[in-house]
Amino acid sequence: MKKIPATQLRVGMFVVDAGLSWMDYPYLYQEEGEIESQERIDAILAEGFEEIFVDPSRGSYAGLEDEEPLEESLLQDADDLARIPSRKVSFKEEMGRARRLYTDSLQFAREFLHGARMGYLVDYSKSEKLVESVIDSVMRNDDAIVSLTKLRDFDEYSYTHSINVAVLAVAFGKNLGLSHKMLRALGSAGIFHDLGKAKIPEAILNKPGKLTEEEFEIMKSHPQKGFELLAQQGGAGEDVLLGVLQHHEKHNGRGYPDAASGDEVSVLARIIAVADVYDALTSERVYKKGMLPYKALSLMYTMRGEDFHTGYVERFIKSMGIYPVGSFVRLSSREYAVVSGSNISVPLYPQVIVVLDYMQRPCTPRQVDLAENRGDSSHVLEIIECLNPKRYNIDPAAYLM
Ligand SMILES: [Fe+2]
C-alpha cells in the first residue's frame, strides 16, 4: 500500500480505506474500491481531496510500482539504534506493573476528557505523575507497556488513544536518546494532544457522513483549542503546548492549523504525529478492523519525508521493531508464533513464542530468540510472513500475559 497525491490517481487503481478519521484527515479520499472512470477522478479532485492510499497489488492499473520492501531499506543503517542500553528487567517482570499503570492512565483519560467537556480544568499534576511512571516503565522494559497499547477495547478509542500516543511517543523518544526532561514533556503532550476535541460539538465529532467545509474548519481547530485550554490553566511548559498545537502539522507544510513545515514543527510534535498515525491505523474501531502493525509501518514508510520529517518513521520502525510485540507470524520452520520481544539491533529477528505447529495445531508454547541462532546459515530460523491472528483463532495477548 502507498500514499499518492490525488493528482496521480488513474483509472484502475485500487483505493484503500486506511480507517483514518475524516476529522483528522479531511483531505484524504478513502472510499475503498477500484477507480472505474475518469469522471470519478475528476469528481474526487473537484471535491478537494488531495491524497489517497492505493494498493498496488489490487486493481487493473498496471503501471503502479509497489513500495520499496521495508526490510531492505531499513537494514542498510540499522545500527544507529543498536547502542540503546539493554532492558533492565524481563518482559514478564514488567508486565504486572505496566498493566496496573495502563489501567490507571486509562481511568485518568476518561476523567479528564469528560471533565474538559463539562468545562472543568484538567488535573495537570496527576498527569505528570502518570507520565513519570510511564517513563520509568519504558526505561525498565519498553516492550511491556507498548504491547498493552494493542490489547484494548475498541469502544473506548478516545481514551485509549490519548494514553497510547503518550506511551508510544515516550518509548520512541527514549530510543531516540531524548533527555528525561524532554520525555516528560513528550508524555504530557501525548496525553493531551487531542484535548481540544472536548470543545468540538459532538454533532460534528460523531457525524457519520462527510463533513461540510465549514465543519472541517471547526474540526481543524482542535489543536488550537487544546493549546488554549492547557495554556489557560497553567502547568504545561511551552514545549508541551507546542507539541499539542502542532501535532497535525506535516513536514511538507500541508498540515494544520498553521501549515508549518520543516524546522518550524517542533521535535515533540513530529514524534507525536508519528505515534498518533500509527495508533490510529492499528486501532480497531466500531466501523473498521485495525491494520496489522507490520502493514501500518510499511504504509507510514511511504509517507516519510512528506507527512513525517525525514528519518522519523525510519527510526520509529526500528524502535518498534519491524514485527512489534504481539504480532502473529509464520516461521521458516512452517510453525506459527507470537512476537514476544524486540531485538533492536536485529529488527528482523525478534523473540517469539511458538504456538502452532506446521499443521496449525496448538503446541506447548516454546520461547525462541530468533537473534540467537542466526550464526549457522543452514539452520536460520526466520519470519516468513506476518498474519492476522484472528484467522487462526489466536489471541496474542493470552501468550504475553
Ligand atoms: Fe488530533
mmCIF file of C-alpha atoms and ligand atoms in Angstrom:
data_model
loop_
_atom_site.group_PDB
_atom_site.id
_atom_site.type_symbol
_atom_site.label_atom_id
_atom_site.label_comp_id
_atom_site.label_asym_id
_atom_site.label_seq_id
_atom_site.Cartn_x
_atom_site.Cartn_y
_atom_site.Cartn_z
ATOM 1 C CA MET A 1 0.000 0.000 0.000
ATOM 2 C CA LYS A 2 1.248 3.525 -0.651
ATOM 3 C CA LYS A 3 0.081 7.082 -0.398
ATOM 4 C CA ILE A 4 -0.119 9.188 -3.563
ATOM 5 C CA PRO A 5 -1.272 12.724 -4.370
ATOM 6 C CA ALA A 6 -4.835 12.744 -5.757
ATOM 7 C CA THR A 7 -3.469 14.225 -8.990
ATOM 8 C CA GLN A 8 -1.636 10.925 -9.623
ATOM 9 C CA LEU A 9 -4.818 8.849 -9.377
ATOM 10 C CA ARG A 10 -5.536 6.802 -12.515
ATOM 11 C CA VAL A 11 -8.414 4.636 -13.727
ATOM 12 C CA GLY A 12 -7.949 1.061 -12.472
ATOM 13 C CA MET A 13 -6.087 1.962 -9.292
ATOM 14 C CA PHE A 14 -7.431 0.402 -6.111
ATOM 15 C CA VAL A 15 -8.230 2.869 -3.315
ATOM 16 C CA VAL A 16 -7.818 1.596 0.242
ATOM 17 C CA ASP A 17 -9.720 2.751 3.298
ATOM 18 C CA ALA A 18 -6.986 3.044 5.918
ATOM 19 C CA GLY A 19 -9.662 3.803 8.508
ATOM 20 C CA LEU A 20 -8.179 7.177 9.440
ATOM 21 C CA SER A 21 -10.717 9.609 10.832
ATOM 22 C CA TRP A 22 -12.406 12.059 8.470
ATOM 23 C CA MET A 23 -11.926 14.613 11.168
ATOM 24 C CA ASP A 24 -8.186 14.413 11.312
ATOM 25 C CA TYR A 25 -7.624 13.740 7.619
ATOM 26 C CA PRO A 26 -10.182 15.863 5.778
ATOM 27 C CA TYR A 27 -8.243 15.802 2.501
ATOM 28 C CA LEU A 28 -7.703 12.056 2.385
ATOM 29 C CA TYR A 29 -10.015 10.192 -0.020
ATOM 30 C CA GLN A 30 -10.854 6.791 1.492
ATOM 31 C CA GLU A 31 -13.780 5.245 -0.357
ATOM 32 C CA GLU A 32 -12.445 1.738 -0.899
ATOM 33 C CA GLY A 33 -12.581 0.126 -4.335
ATOM 34 C CA GLU A 34 -11.248 0.322 -7.851
ATOM 35 C CA ILE A 35 -11.457 3.641 -9.704
ATOM 36 C CA GLU A 36 -13.674 2.928 -12.661
ATOM 37 C CA SER A 37 -13.742 6.125 -14.668
ATOM 38 C CA GLN A 38 -12.046 9.431 -15.318
ATOM 39 C CA GLU A 39 -15.279 11.129 -14.188
ATOM 40 C CA ARG A 40 -14.790 9.606 -10.747
ATOM 41 C CA ILE A 41 -11.249 11.021 -10.602
ATOM 42 C CA ASP A 42 -12.480 14.443 -11.720
ATOM 43 C CA ALA A 43 -15.149 14.370 -9.023
ATOM 44 C CA ILE A 44 -12.603 13.397 -6.334
ATOM 45 C CA LEU A 45 -10.353 16.304 -7.354
ATOM 46 C CA ALA A 46 -13.315 18.692 -7.587
ATOM 47 C CA GLU A 47 -14.369 17.746 -4.066
ATOM 48 C CA GLY A 48 -10.997 18.960 -2.844
ATOM 49 C CA PHE A 49 -9.355 15.664 -1.892
ATOM 50 C CA GLU A 50 -5.583 15.854 -2.003
ATOM 51 C CA GLU A 51 -4.252 12.418 -1.144
ATOM 52 C CA ILE A 52 -5.162 8.755 -1.390
ATOM 53 C CA PHE A 53 -3.900 5.366 -0.205
ATOM 54 C CA VAL A 54 -3.762 2.834 -3.025
ATOM 55 C CA ASP A 55 -2.965 -0.878 -3.050
ATOM 56 C CA PRO A 56 -0.635 -1.668 -5.979
ATOM 57 C CA SER A 57 -1.389 -5.401 -5.694
ATOM 58 C CA ARG A 58 -5.093 -4.906 -6.473
ATOM 59 C CA GLY A 59 -6.997 -3.249 -9.309
ATOM 60 C CA SER A 60 -6.371 -3.352 -13.026
ATOM 61 C CA TYR A 61 -3.965 -0.420 -13.299
ATOM 62 C CA ALA A 62 -0.663 -1.953 -14.280
ATOM 63 C CA GLY A 63 1.762 0.944 -14.128
ATOM 64 C CA LEU A 64 1.889 1.316 -10.382
ATOM 65 C CA GLU A 65 5.021 0.228 -8.597
ATOM 66 C CA ASP A 66 4.784 -1.225 -5.139
ATOM 67 C CA GLU A 67 6.589 0.446 -2.268
ATOM 68 C CA GLU A 68 10.192 -0.470 -1.519
ATOM 69 C CA PRO A 69 10.471 -3.540 0.694
ATOM 70 C CA LEU A 70 10.541 -2.302 4.243
ATOM 71 C CA GLU A 71 13.232 -4.628 5.483
ATOM 72 C CA GLU A 72 15.851 -3.893 2.845
ATOM 73 C CA SER A 73 15.534 -0.145 3.025
ATOM 74 C CA LEU A 74 15.739 -0.148 6.796
ATOM 75 C CA LEU A 75 18.506 -2.609 7.354
ATOM 76 C CA GLN A 76 21.036 -0.524 5.488
ATOM 77 C CA ASP A 77 21.563 1.627 8.533
ATOM 78 C CA ALA A 78 20.028 -0.394 11.301
ATOM 79 C CA ASP A 79 22.939 0.317 13.614
ATOM 80 C CA ASP A 80 22.079 3.749 14.870
ATOM 81 C CA LEU A 81 19.651 2.400 17.462
ATOM 82 C CA ALA A 82 21.883 -0.510 18.401
ATOM 83 C CA ARG A 83 23.644 1.477 21.105
ATOM 84 C CA ILE A 84 20.440 1.660 23.145
ATOM 85 C CA PRO A 85 21.035 0.195 26.609
ATOM 86 C CA SER A 86 19.631 -3.279 27.080
ATOM 87 C CA ARG A 87 16.471 -3.737 29.086
ATOM 88 C CA LYS A 88 16.784 -3.713 32.847
ATOM 89 C CA VAL A 89 14.082 -6.252 33.654
ATOM 90 C CA SER A 90 12.330 -9.030 31.759
ATOM 91 C CA PHE A 91 9.098 -8.529 29.856
ATOM 92 C CA LYS A 92 7.266 -10.798 32.293
ATOM 93 C CA GLU A 93 8.562 -8.973 35.340
ATOM 94 C CA GLU A 94 7.491 -5.590 33.971
ATOM 95 C CA MET A 95 4.112 -6.696 32.660
ATOM 96 C CA GLY A 96 2.253 -6.686 36.009
ATOM 97 C CA ARG A 97 3.327 -3.140 36.853
ATOM 98 C CA ALA A 98 2.740 -1.959 33.283
ATOM 99 C CA ARG A 99 -0.807 -3.338 33.344
ATOM 100 C CA ARG A 100 -1.719 -1.513 36.537
ATOM 101 C CA LEU A 101 -0.205 1.698 35.221
ATOM 102 C CA TYR A 102 -2.027 1.400 31.899
ATOM 103 C CA THR A 103 -5.367 0.846 33.695
ATOM 104 C CA ASP A 104 -4.776 3.863 35.970
ATOM 105 C CA SER A 105 -3.810 6.010 32.981
ATOM 106 C CA LEU A 106 -6.953 4.988 31.125
ATOM 107 C CA GLN A 107 -9.077 5.970 34.116
ATOM 108 C CA PHE A 108 -7.336 9.355 34.188
ATOM 109 C CA ALA A 109 -8.022 9.857 30.460
ATOM 110 C CA ARG A 110 -11.726 9.072 30.974
ATOM 111 C CA GLU A 111 -11.895 11.607 33.810
ATOM 112 C CA PHE A 112 -10.127 14.486 32.101
ATOM 113 C CA LEU A 113 -11.873 14.099 28.753
ATOM 114 C CA HIS A 114 -15.305 14.021 30.407
ATOM 115 C CA GLY A 115 -14.284 16.871 32.701
ATOM 116 C CA ALA A 116 -12.993 19.052 29.866
ATOM 117 C CA ARG A 117 -16.278 18.569 28.021
ATOM 118 C CA MET A 118 -18.109 19.882 31.103
ATOM 119 C CA GLY A 119 -15.738 22.836 31.363
ATOM 120 C CA TYR A 120 -13.506 21.593 34.218
ATOM 121 C CA LEU A 121 -9.758 22.078 34.293
ATOM 122 C CA VAL A 122 -7.549 19.028 33.857
ATOM 123 C CA ASP A 123 -5.541 17.755 36.823
ATOM 124 C CA TYR A 124 -2.132 18.529 35.354
ATOM 125 C CA SER A 125 -0.115 17.391 38.364
ATOM 126 C CA LYS A 126 -1.781 13.976 38.216
ATOM 127 C CA SER A 127 -0.834 13.669 34.555
ATOM 128 C CA GLU A 128 2.776 14.490 35.456
ATOM 129 C CA LYS A 129 2.872 11.629 37.975
ATOM 130 C CA LEU A 130 1.454 9.194 35.422
ATOM 131 C CA VAL A 131 3.917 10.320 32.759
ATOM 132 C CA GLU A 132 6.780 9.843 35.211
ATOM 133 C CA SER A 133 5.594 6.255 35.836
ATOM 134 C CA VAL A 134 5.286 5.620 32.089
ATOM 135 C CA ILE A 135 8.887 6.808 31.627
ATOM 136 C CA ASP A 136 10.049 4.506 34.455
ATOM 137 C CA SER A 137 8.235 1.544 32.909
ATOM 138 C CA VAL A 138 9.645 2.270 29.458
ATOM 139 C CA MET A 139 13.145 2.540 30.926
ATOM 140 C CA ARG A 140 12.819 -0.848 32.647
ATOM 141 C CA ASN A 141 11.366 -2.668 29.609
ATOM 142 C CA ASP A 142 9.549 -0.745 26.880
ATOM 143 C CA ASP A 143 8.073 -3.859 25.245
ATOM 144 C CA ALA A 144 5.727 -4.434 28.203
ATOM 145 C CA ILE A 145 3.703 -1.226 28.229
ATOM 146 C CA VAL A 146 3.980 -0.809 24.440
ATOM 147 C CA SER A 147 2.400 -4.252 23.946
ATOM 148 C CA LEU A 148 -0.594 -3.110 26.036
ATOM 149 C CA THR A 149 -1.397 -0.389 23.513
ATOM 150 C CA LYS A 150 -2.579 -3.088 21.132
ATOM 151 C CA LEU A 151 -4.694 -5.099 23.542
ATOM 152 C CA ARG A 152 -7.520 -2.759 24.290
ATOM 153 C CA ASP A 153 -11.222 -2.382 23.757
ATOM 154 C CA PHE A 154 -12.201 -0.627 20.568
ATOM 155 C CA ASP A 155 -15.238 1.100 22.056
ATOM 156 C CA GLU A 156 -13.040 3.281 24.241
ATOM 157 C CA TYR A 157 -10.992 4.709 21.434
ATOM 158 C CA SER A 158 -10.724 8.323 22.545
ATOM 159 C CA TYR A 159 -9.388 7.381 25.998
ATOM 160 C CA THR A 160 -7.081 4.611 24.896
ATOM 161 C CA HIS A 161 -5.800 6.704 22.008
ATOM 162 C CA SER A 162 -4.532 9.529 24.218
ATOM 163 C CA ILE A 163 -2.734 7.088 26.522
ATOM 164 C CA ASN A 164 -1.370 5.027 23.627
ATOM 165 C CA VAL A 165 0.046 8.081 21.910
ATOM 166 C CA ALA A 166 1.774 9.075 25.154
ATOM 167 C CA VAL A 167 3.209 5.566 25.661
ATOM 168 C CA LEU A 168 4.344 5.135 22.043
ATOM 169 C CA ALA A 169 5.851 8.625 21.961
ATOM 170 C CA VAL A 170 7.794 8.121 25.208
ATOM 171 C CA ALA A 171 9.093 4.706 24.067
ATOM 172 C CA PHE A 172 10.139 6.228 20.737
ATOM 173 C CA GLY A 173 11.655 9.249 22.479
ATOM 174 C CA LYS A 174 13.704 7.010 24.765
ATOM 175 C CA ASN A 175 15.109 5.166 21.758
ATOM 176 C CA LEU A 176 15.937 8.491 20.114
ATOM 177 C CA GLY A 177 18.017 9.268 23.193
ATOM 178 C CA LEU A 178 15.923 12.224 24.413
ATOM 179 C CA SER A 179 16.628 13.650 27.866
ATOM 180 C CA HIS A 180 14.398 12.837 30.830
ATOM 181 C CA LYS A 181 13.057 16.398 30.725
ATOM 182 C CA MET A 182 12.111 16.030 27.062
ATOM 183 C CA LEU A 183 10.460 12.664 27.727
ATOM 184 C CA ARG A 184 8.328 14.246 30.435
ATOM 185 C CA ALA A 185 7.152 16.954 28.050
ATOM 186 C CA LEU A 186 6.593 14.370 25.328
ATOM 187 C CA GLY A 187 4.410 12.187 27.576
ATOM 188 C CA SER A 188 2.254 15.145 28.624
ATOM 189 C CA ALA A 189 1.884 16.407 25.058
ATOM 190 C CA GLY A 190 0.898 12.854 24.070
ATOM 191 C CA ILE A 191 -1.788 12.517 26.737
ATOM 192 C CA PHE A 192 -3.295 15.904 25.932
ATOM 193 C CA HIS A 193 -2.741 16.091 22.169
ATOM 194 C CA ASP A 194 -6.464 15.796 21.370
ATOM 195 C CA LEU A 195 -7.753 17.643 24.450
ATOM 196 C CA GLY A 196 -9.201 20.315 22.134
ATOM 197 C CA LYS A 197 -11.698 17.781 20.780
ATOM 198 C CA ALA A 198 -13.577 18.306 24.046
ATOM 199 C CA LYS A 199 -14.501 21.715 22.635
ATOM 200 C CA ILE A 200 -15.753 20.412 19.288
ATOM 201 C CA PRO A 201 -19.544 19.934 19.155
ATOM 202 C CA GLU A 202 -20.498 16.263 19.473
ATOM 203 C CA ALA A 203 -22.690 16.579 16.385
ATOM 204 C CA ILE A 204 -19.508 17.142 14.346
ATOM 205 C CA LEU A 205 -17.335 14.633 16.243
ATOM 206 C CA ASN A 206 -19.886 11.853 15.768
ATOM 207 C CA LYS A 207 -21.271 12.806 12.378
ATOM 208 C CA PRO A 208 -21.478 9.594 10.364
ATOM 209 C CA GLY A 209 -21.295 11.196 6.924
ATOM 210 C CA LYS A 210 -18.924 13.580 5.246
ATOM 211 C CA LEU A 211 -18.317 16.911 6.964
ATOM 212 C CA THR A 212 -19.132 20.180 5.219
ATOM 213 C CA GLU A 213 -16.275 22.603 4.534
ATOM 214 C CA GLU A 214 -17.430 24.674 7.489
ATOM 215 C CA GLU A 215 -17.497 21.640 9.789
ATOM 216 C CA PHE A 216 -13.968 20.696 8.661
ATOM 217 C CA GLU A 217 -12.775 24.129 9.651
ATOM 218 C CA ILE A 218 -14.262 23.674 13.125
ATOM 219 C CA MET A 219 -12.738 20.208 13.433
ATOM 220 C CA LYS A 220 -9.351 21.500 12.370
ATOM 221 C CA SER A 221 -9.418 23.948 15.266
ATOM 222 C CA HIS A 222 -8.898 21.159 17.835
ATOM 223 C CA PRO A 223 -5.108 21.556 18.138
ATOM 224 C CA GLN A 224 -5.519 25.301 18.737
ATOM 225 C CA LYS A 225 -8.351 24.713 21.236
ATOM 226 C CA GLY A 226 -6.284 22.125 23.116
ATOM 227 C CA PHE A 227 -3.363 24.542 23.223
ATOM 228 C CA GLU A 228 -5.620 27.279 24.638
ATOM 229 C CA LEU A 229 -7.193 25.022 27.272
ATOM 230 C CA LEU A 230 -3.800 23.910 28.557
ATOM 231 C CA ALA A 231 -2.294 27.396 28.389
ATOM 232 C CA GLN A 232 -5.202 28.935 30.334
ATOM 233 C CA GLN A 233 -4.930 26.652 33.295
ATOM 234 C CA GLY A 234 -1.146 26.742 33.666
ATOM 235 C CA GLY A 235 1.228 23.904 34.497
ATOM 236 C CA ALA A 236 2.209 22.872 30.991
ATOM 237 C CA GLY A 237 5.532 24.181 29.660
ATOM 238 C CA GLU A 238 5.994 25.789 26.275
ATOM 239 C CA ASP A 239 7.317 22.605 24.644
ATOM 240 C CA VAL A 240 4.209 20.680 25.767
ATOM 241 C CA LEU A 241 1.922 23.415 24.419
ATOM 242 C CA LEU A 242 3.728 23.453 21.084
ATOM 243 C CA GLY A 243 3.562 19.665 20.860
ATOM 244 C CA VAL A 244 -0.234 19.848 21.242
ATOM 245 C CA LEU A 245 -0.651 22.801 18.876
ATOM 246 C CA GLN A 246 1.441 21.274 16.085
ATOM 247 C CA HIS A 247 0.526 17.579 16.189
ATOM 248 C CA HIS A 248 -1.256 17.774 12.805
ATOM 249 C CA GLU A 249 1.442 19.810 11.066
ATOM 250 C CA LYS A 250 3.378 17.978 8.367
ATOM 251 C CA HIS A 251 6.929 18.136 7.165
ATOM 252 C CA ASN A 252 5.757 19.289 3.719
ATOM 253 C CA GLY A 253 3.700 22.155 5.143
ATOM 254 C CA ARG A 254 0.333 20.668 4.214
ATOM 255 C CA GLY A 255 -0.905 20.146 7.751
ATOM 256 C CA TYR A 256 -2.874 22.372 10.120
ATOM 257 C CA PRO A 257 -3.527 24.741 11.889
ATOM 258 C CA ASP A 258 -0.657 26.913 10.609
ATOM 259 C CA ALA A 259 0.697 24.942 7.616
ATOM 260 C CA ALA A 260 4.057 24.973 9.400
ATOM 261 C CA SER A 261 6.792 22.972 7.672
ATOM 262 C CA GLY A 262 10.277 21.544 8.222
ATOM 263 C CA ASP A 263 12.072 23.092 11.169
ATOM 264 C CA GLU A 264 9.028 25.149 12.111
ATOM 265 C CA VAL A 265 7.465 21.974 13.516
ATOM 266 C CA SER A 266 8.787 21.183 16.990
ATOM 267 C CA VAL A 267 10.567 17.890 17.643
ATOM 268 C CA LEU A 268 7.882 16.864 20.147
ATOM 269 C CA ALA A 269 5.125 17.468 17.576
ATOM 270 C CA ARG A 270 6.986 15.389 14.968
ATOM 271 C CA ILE A 271 7.168 12.464 17.383
ATOM 272 C CA ILE A 272 3.523 12.818 18.473
ATOM 273 C CA ALA A 273 2.453 12.881 14.803
ATOM 274 C CA VAL A 274 4.153 9.535 14.140
ATOM 275 C CA ALA A 275 2.683 7.918 17.274
ATOM 276 C CA ASP A 276 -0.761 9.405 16.518
ATOM 277 C CA VAL A 277 -0.978 7.992 12.986
ATOM 278 C CA TYR A 278 0.449 4.598 14.000
ATOM 279 C CA ASP A 279 -2.121 4.178 16.759
ATOM 280 C CA ALA A 280 -4.991 5.374 14.529
ATOM 281 C CA LEU A 281 -4.056 2.922 11.765
ATOM 282 C CA THR A 282 -3.638 -0.102 14.024
ATOM 283 C CA SER A 283 -6.712 0.541 16.178
ATOM 284 C CA GLU A 284 -9.840 -1.486 15.833
ATOM 285 C CA ARG A 285 -12.892 0.756 15.706
ATOM 286 C CA VAL A 286 -16.598 0.054 15.669
ATOM 287 C CA TYR A 287 -16.591 0.575 11.902
ATOM 288 C CA LYS A 288 -13.211 -0.875 10.898
ATOM 289 C CA LYS A 289 -10.615 -3.510 11.666
ATOM 290 C CA GLY A 290 -7.221 -2.441 12.894
ATOM 291 C CA MET A 291 -4.396 -2.684 10.378
ATOM 292 C CA LEU A 292 -1.663 -5.203 11.238
ATOM 293 C CA PRO A 293 1.281 -3.335 12.795
ATOM 294 C CA TYR A 294 3.600 -4.508 10.030
ATOM 295 C CA LYS A 295 1.204 -3.144 7.376
ATOM 296 C CA ALA A 296 0.799 0.153 9.190
ATOM 297 C CA LEU A 297 4.566 0.608 9.478
ATOM 298 C CA SER A 298 5.030 -0.190 5.764
ATOM 299 C CA LEU A 299 2.367 2.320 4.846
ATOM 300 C CA MET A 300 3.820 5.024 7.077
ATOM 301 C CA TYR A 301 7.186 4.380 5.486
ATOM 302 C CA THR A 302 5.723 5.586 2.166
ATOM 303 C CA MET A 303 4.774 8.839 3.909
ATOM 304 C CA ARG A 304 8.321 9.601 5.068
ATOM 305 C CA GLY A 305 9.740 12.968 4.084
ATOM 306 C CA GLU A 306 6.222 14.229 3.244
ATOM 307 C CA ASP A 307 3.835 13.830 6.162
ATOM 308 C CA PHE A 308 6.638 12.943 8.530
ATOM 309 C CA HIS A 309 10.011 14.553 8.983
ATOM 310 C CA THR A 310 12.940 12.796 7.352
ATOM 311 C CA GLY A 311 14.295 9.999 9.499
ATOM 312 C CA TYR A 312 11.441 9.859 11.983
ATOM 313 C CA VAL A 313 9.360 6.988 10.562
ATOM 314 C CA GLU A 314 12.536 5.062 9.815
ATOM 315 C CA ARG A 315 13.642 5.383 13.434
ATOM 316 C CA PHE A 316 10.156 4.696 14.743
ATOM 317 C CA ILE A 317 10.096 1.392 12.855
ATOM 318 C CA LYS A 318 13.465 0.449 14.272
ATOM 319 C CA SER A 319 12.297 1.438 17.711
ATOM 320 C CA MET A 320 9.079 -0.619 17.469
ATOM 321 C CA GLY A 321 10.754 -3.484 15.632
ATOM 322 C CA ILE A 322 9.563 -4.406 12.162
ATOM 323 C CA TYR A 323 7.396 -7.005 13.890
ATOM 324 C CA PRO A 324 6.103 -5.252 17.032
ATOM 325 C CA VAL A 325 5.385 -7.280 20.155
ATOM 326 C CA GLY A 326 2.036 -9.050 19.760
ATOM 327 C CA SER A 327 2.484 -9.655 16.005
ATOM 328 C CA PHE A 328 1.494 -13.132 14.796
ATOM 329 C CA VAL A 329 3.948 -14.634 12.302
ATOM 330 C CA ARG A 330 4.811 -17.757 10.294
ATOM 331 C CA LEU A 331 8.375 -19.026 10.627
ATOM 332 C CA SER A 332 10.694 -20.680 8.116
ATOM 333 C CA SER A 333 10.137 -23.913 10.105
ATOM 334 C CA ARG A 334 6.466 -23.584 8.981
ATOM 335 C CA GLU A 335 5.459 -23.133 12.639
ATOM 336 C CA TYR A 336 3.410 -20.159 13.851
ATOM 337 C CA ALA A 337 4.480 -17.785 16.613
ATOM 338 C CA VAL A 338 3.604 -14.666 18.590
ATOM 339 C CA VAL A 339 6.309 -11.981 18.770
ATOM 340 C CA SER A 340 7.130 -11.516 22.445
ATOM 341 C CA GLY A 341 10.115 -9.165 22.441
ATOM 342 C CA SER A 342 12.113 -6.976 20.073
ATOM 343 C CA ASN A 343 15.835 -7.191 19.338
ATOM 344 C CA ILE A 344 16.568 -3.633 18.437
ATOM 345 C CA SER A 345 19.873 -4.179 16.609
ATOM 346 C CA VAL A 346 18.427 -7.030 14.508
ATOM 347 C CA PRO A 347 14.794 -5.990 13.951
ATOM 348 C CA LEU A 348 14.076 -8.899 11.588
ATOM 349 C CA TYR A 349 14.916 -11.409 14.324
ATOM 350 C CA PRO A 350 12.758 -10.737 17.409
ATOM 351 C CA GLN A 351 11.958 -13.058 20.310
ATOM 352 C CA VAL A 352 8.920 -15.224 19.654
ATOM 353 C CA ILE A 353 6.695 -17.808 21.332
ATOM 354 C CA VAL A 354 5.888 -20.723 19.019
ATOM 355 C CA VAL A 355 2.182 -21.524 19.485
ATOM 356 C CA LEU A 356 1.067 -23.640 16.482
ATOM 357 C CA ASP A 357 2.907 -26.436 14.692
ATOM 358 C CA TYR A 358 3.277 -26.729 10.912
ATOM 359 C CA MET A 359 -0.204 -28.303 10.694
ATOM 360 C CA GLN A 360 -1.639 -25.303 12.543
ATOM 361 C CA ARG A 361 -2.249 -27.461 15.622
ATOM 362 C CA PRO A 362 -1.729 -25.848 19.059
ATOM 363 C CA CYS A 363 1.566 -26.907 20.654
ATOM 364 C CA THR A 364 3.145 -26.343 24.055
ATOM 365 C CA PRO A 365 4.254 -22.681 23.844
ATOM 366 C CA ARG A 366 8.016 -22.500 23.296
ATOM 367 C CA GLN A 367 10.114 -19.334 23.669
ATOM 368 C CA VAL A 368 12.703 -18.783 20.905
ATOM 369 C CA ASP A 369 15.089 -15.872 20.426
ATOM 370 C CA LEU A 370 15.453 -15.669 16.640
ATOM 371 C CA ALA A 371 18.547 -13.493 17.041
ATOM 372 C CA GLU A 372 20.390 -16.281 18.843
ATOM 373 C CA ASN A 373 20.542 -18.865 16.077
ATOM 374 C CA ARG A 374 21.431 -16.585 13.196
ATOM 375 C CA GLY A 375 25.040 -17.757 13.093
ATOM 376 C CA ASP A 376 24.547 -21.118 11.425
ATOM 377 C CA SER A 377 23.251 -20.200 7.972
ATOM 378 C CA SER A 378 21.931 -23.699 7.258
ATOM 379 C CA HIS A 379 19.546 -23.546 10.212
ATOM 380 C CA VAL A 380 18.482 -19.921 10.307
ATOM 381 C CA LEU A 381 15.018 -19.672 11.754
ATOM 382 C CA GLU A 382 13.305 -16.567 10.451
ATOM 383 C CA ILE A 383 9.982 -14.890 9.922
ATOM 384 C CA ILE A 384 8.375 -15.589 6.563
ATOM 385 C CA GLU A 385 5.223 -13.508 6.890
ATOM 386 C CA CYS A 386 3.038 -11.574 9.253
ATOM 387 C CA LEU A 387 -0.526 -12.896 9.644
ATOM 388 C CA ASN A 388 -3.835 -11.914 11.135
ATOM 389 C CA PRO A 389 -4.098 -13.887 14.427
ATOM 390 C CA LYS A 390 -7.917 -13.871 14.355
ATOM 391 C CA ARG A 391 -7.948 -16.053 11.260
ATOM 392 C CA TYR A 392 -6.061 -18.694 13.240
ATOM 393 C CA ASN A 393 -8.113 -18.274 16.420
ATOM 394 C CA ILE A 394 -5.078 -16.954 18.243
ATOM 395 C CA ASP A 395 -5.217 -14.247 20.890
ATOM 396 C CA PRO A 396 -1.619 -12.933 21.155
ATOM 397 C CA ALA A 397 -2.450 -11.253 24.482
ATOM 398 C CA ALA A 398 -3.075 -14.637 26.086
ATOM 399 C CA TYR A 399 0.530 -15.666 25.393
ATOM 400 C CA LEU A 400 2.050 -12.385 26.528
ATOM 401 C CA MET A 401 0.435 -12.310 29.976
HETATM 402 FE FE FE B 1 -5.628 15.390 16.667
#
